[in-house]
Short mmCIF file of C-alpha atoms and ligand atoms in Angstrom, two decimals:
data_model
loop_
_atom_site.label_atom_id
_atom_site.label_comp_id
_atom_site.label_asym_id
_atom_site.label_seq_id
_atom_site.Cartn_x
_atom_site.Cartn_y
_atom_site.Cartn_z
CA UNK A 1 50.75 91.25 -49.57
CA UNK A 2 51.64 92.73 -46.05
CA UNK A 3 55.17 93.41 -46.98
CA UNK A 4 55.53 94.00 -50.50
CA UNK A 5 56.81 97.53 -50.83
CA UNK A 6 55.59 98.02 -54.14
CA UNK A 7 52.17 96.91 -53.15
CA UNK A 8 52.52 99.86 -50.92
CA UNK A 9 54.01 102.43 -53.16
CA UNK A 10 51.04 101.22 -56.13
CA UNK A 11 48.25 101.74 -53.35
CA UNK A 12 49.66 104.75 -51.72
CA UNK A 13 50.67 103.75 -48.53
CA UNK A 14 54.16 105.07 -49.55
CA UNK A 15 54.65 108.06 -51.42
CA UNK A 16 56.51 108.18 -54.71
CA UNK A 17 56.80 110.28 -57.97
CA UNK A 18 54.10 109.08 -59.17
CA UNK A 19 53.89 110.06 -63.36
CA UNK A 20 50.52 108.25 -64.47
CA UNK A 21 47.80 106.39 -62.01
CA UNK A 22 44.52 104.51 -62.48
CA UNK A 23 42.32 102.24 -60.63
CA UNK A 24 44.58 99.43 -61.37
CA UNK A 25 48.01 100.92 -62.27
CA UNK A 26 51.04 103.74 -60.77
CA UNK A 27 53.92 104.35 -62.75
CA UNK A 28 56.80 105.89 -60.61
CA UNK A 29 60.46 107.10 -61.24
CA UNK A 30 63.09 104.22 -60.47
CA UNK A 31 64.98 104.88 -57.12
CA UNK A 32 67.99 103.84 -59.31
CA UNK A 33 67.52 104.92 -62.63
CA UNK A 34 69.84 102.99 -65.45
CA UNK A 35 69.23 106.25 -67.38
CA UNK A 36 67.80 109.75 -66.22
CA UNK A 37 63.62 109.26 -66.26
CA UNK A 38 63.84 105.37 -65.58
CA UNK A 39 60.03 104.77 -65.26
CA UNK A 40 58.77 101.17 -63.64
CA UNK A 41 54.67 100.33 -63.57
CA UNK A 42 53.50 98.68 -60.79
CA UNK A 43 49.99 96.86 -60.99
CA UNK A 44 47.72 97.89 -57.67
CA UNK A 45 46.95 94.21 -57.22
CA UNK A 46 50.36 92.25 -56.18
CA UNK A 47 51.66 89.37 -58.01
CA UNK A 48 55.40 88.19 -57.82
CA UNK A 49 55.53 87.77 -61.87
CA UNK A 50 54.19 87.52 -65.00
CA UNK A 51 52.96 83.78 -64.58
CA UNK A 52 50.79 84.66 -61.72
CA UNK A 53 49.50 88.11 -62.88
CA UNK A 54 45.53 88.03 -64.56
CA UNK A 55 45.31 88.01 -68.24
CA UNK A 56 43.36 91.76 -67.57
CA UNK A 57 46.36 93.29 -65.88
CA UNK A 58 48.88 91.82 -68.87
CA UNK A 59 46.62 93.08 -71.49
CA UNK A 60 46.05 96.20 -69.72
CA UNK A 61 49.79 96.91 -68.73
CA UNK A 62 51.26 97.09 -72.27
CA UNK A 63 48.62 100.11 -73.05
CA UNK A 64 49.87 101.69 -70.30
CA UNK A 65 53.12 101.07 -71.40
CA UNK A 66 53.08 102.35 -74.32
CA UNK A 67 51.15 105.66 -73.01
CA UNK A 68 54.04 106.61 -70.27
CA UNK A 69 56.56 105.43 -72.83
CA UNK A 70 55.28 107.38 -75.35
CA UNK A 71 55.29 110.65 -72.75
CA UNK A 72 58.67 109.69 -72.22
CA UNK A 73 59.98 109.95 -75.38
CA UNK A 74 58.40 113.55 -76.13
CA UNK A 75 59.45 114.73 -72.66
CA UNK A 76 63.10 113.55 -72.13
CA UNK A 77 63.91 113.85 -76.03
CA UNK A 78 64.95 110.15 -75.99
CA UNK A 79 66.26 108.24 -78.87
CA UNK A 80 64.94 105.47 -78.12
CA UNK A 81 63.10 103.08 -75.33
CA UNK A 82 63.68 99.90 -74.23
CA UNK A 83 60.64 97.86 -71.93
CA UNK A 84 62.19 95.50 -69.96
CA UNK A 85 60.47 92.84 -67.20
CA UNK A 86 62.36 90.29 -64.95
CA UNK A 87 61.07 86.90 -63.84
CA UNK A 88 63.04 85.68 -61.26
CA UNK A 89 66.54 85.92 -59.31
CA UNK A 90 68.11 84.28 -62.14
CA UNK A 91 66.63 87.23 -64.70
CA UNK A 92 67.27 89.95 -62.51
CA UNK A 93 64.29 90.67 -60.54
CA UNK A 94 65.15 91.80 -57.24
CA UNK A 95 60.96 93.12 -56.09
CA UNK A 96 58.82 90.11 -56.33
CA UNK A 97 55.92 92.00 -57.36
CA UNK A 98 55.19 92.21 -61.02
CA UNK A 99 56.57 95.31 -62.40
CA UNK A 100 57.72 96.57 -66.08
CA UNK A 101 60.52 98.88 -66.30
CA UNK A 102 60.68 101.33 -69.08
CA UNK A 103 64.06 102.70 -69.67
CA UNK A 104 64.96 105.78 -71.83
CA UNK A 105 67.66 105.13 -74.33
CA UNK A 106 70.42 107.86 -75.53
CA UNK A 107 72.67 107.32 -78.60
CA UNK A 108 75.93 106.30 -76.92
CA UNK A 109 74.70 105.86 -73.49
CA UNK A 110 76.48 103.00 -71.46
CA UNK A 111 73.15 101.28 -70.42
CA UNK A 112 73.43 97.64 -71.28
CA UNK A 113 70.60 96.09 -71.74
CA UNK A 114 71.92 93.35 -74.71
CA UNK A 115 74.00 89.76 -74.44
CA UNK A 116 76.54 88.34 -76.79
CA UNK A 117 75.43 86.50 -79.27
CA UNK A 118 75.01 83.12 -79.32
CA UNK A 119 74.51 80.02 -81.48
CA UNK A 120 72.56 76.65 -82.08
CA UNK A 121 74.12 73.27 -83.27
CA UNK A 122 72.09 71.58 -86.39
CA UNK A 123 69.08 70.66 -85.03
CA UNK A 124 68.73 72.25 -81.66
CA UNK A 125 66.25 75.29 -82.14
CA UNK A 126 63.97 73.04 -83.98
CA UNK A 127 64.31 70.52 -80.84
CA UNK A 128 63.56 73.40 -78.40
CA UNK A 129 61.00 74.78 -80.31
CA UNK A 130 59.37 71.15 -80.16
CA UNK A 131 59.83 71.32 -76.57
CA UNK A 132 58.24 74.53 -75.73
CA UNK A 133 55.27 74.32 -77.95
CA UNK A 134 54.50 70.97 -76.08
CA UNK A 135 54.08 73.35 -72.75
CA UNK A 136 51.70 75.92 -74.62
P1 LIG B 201 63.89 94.33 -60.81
O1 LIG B 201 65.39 94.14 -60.69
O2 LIG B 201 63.36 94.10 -62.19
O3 LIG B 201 63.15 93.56 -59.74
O4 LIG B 201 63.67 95.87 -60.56
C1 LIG B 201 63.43 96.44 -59.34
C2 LIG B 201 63.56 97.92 -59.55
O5 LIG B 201 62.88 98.58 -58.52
C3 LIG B 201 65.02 98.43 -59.54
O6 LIG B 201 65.27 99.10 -60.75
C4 LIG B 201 65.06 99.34 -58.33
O7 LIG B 201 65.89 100.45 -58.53
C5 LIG B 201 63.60 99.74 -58.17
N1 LIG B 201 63.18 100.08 -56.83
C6 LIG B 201 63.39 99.37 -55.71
N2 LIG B 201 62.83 99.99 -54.64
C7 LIG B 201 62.26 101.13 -55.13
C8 LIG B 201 61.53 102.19 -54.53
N3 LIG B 201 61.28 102.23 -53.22
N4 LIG B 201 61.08 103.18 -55.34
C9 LIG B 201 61.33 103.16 -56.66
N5 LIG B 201 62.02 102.18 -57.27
C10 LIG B 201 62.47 101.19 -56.52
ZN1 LIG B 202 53.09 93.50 -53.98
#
């Protein structure tokens, strides 16, 4: 992708801190952290999202998730860690190449990452559930 700026940051073509690399993953600090050591992992090989990434880079990602995030928490003495991914304008995502943020959690830090609770009438879960596991 010719323009993707995380396609150049995972490849090299831009610098970046860089915390953990392979031949198919960089993990960098967040330009704008929600919390002090904000990590994000960029696959090398651009896709916008999660529904057009390879099964091999999804199964591969959450390992390396769970490496850096596990680094994390014994470096920046975190409490606790939340892994967070955006699909779209509507959830957030703002770079339109796959990427999983990992975000360091602090008791009684303001990040929110959480939505009010809501509620189903009789009936309606089971519906939706119906719904989606036609889709599968
Ligand atoms: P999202 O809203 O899930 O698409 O997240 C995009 C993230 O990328 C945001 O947290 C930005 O702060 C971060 N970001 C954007 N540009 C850069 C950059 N050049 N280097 C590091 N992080 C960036
Ligand atoms: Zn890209």
């Amino acid at each position: 992708m010719e323009n993707c700026i995380f396609c150049k940051i995972a490849n090299g073509e831009i610098p970046s801190a860089t915390v953990y690399e392979d031949e198919a993953f960089r993990a960098i600090m967040d330009i704008a952290p929600a919390n002090k050591g904000h990590v994000i992992l960029l696959p090398k090989k651009h896709s916008a999202n999660l529904f057009e990434a390879e099964d091999e880079t999804l199964r591969e990602a959450l390992l390396v998730v769970k490496r850096v995030s596990n680094a994390m928490m014994k470096a920046l003495h975190c409490d606790g860690l939340n892994v967070v991914q955006n699909n779209g304008e509507a959830a957030g995502q703002t770079v339109f190449h796959l990427h999983l943020h990992m975000i360091p959690r602090f008791k009684e830090d303001t990040v929110k990452v959480t939505w009010k609770q809501g509620s189903y009438a009789e009936g309606e879960a089971a519906a939706l559930s119906e719904e989606i596991k036609k889709n599968l």
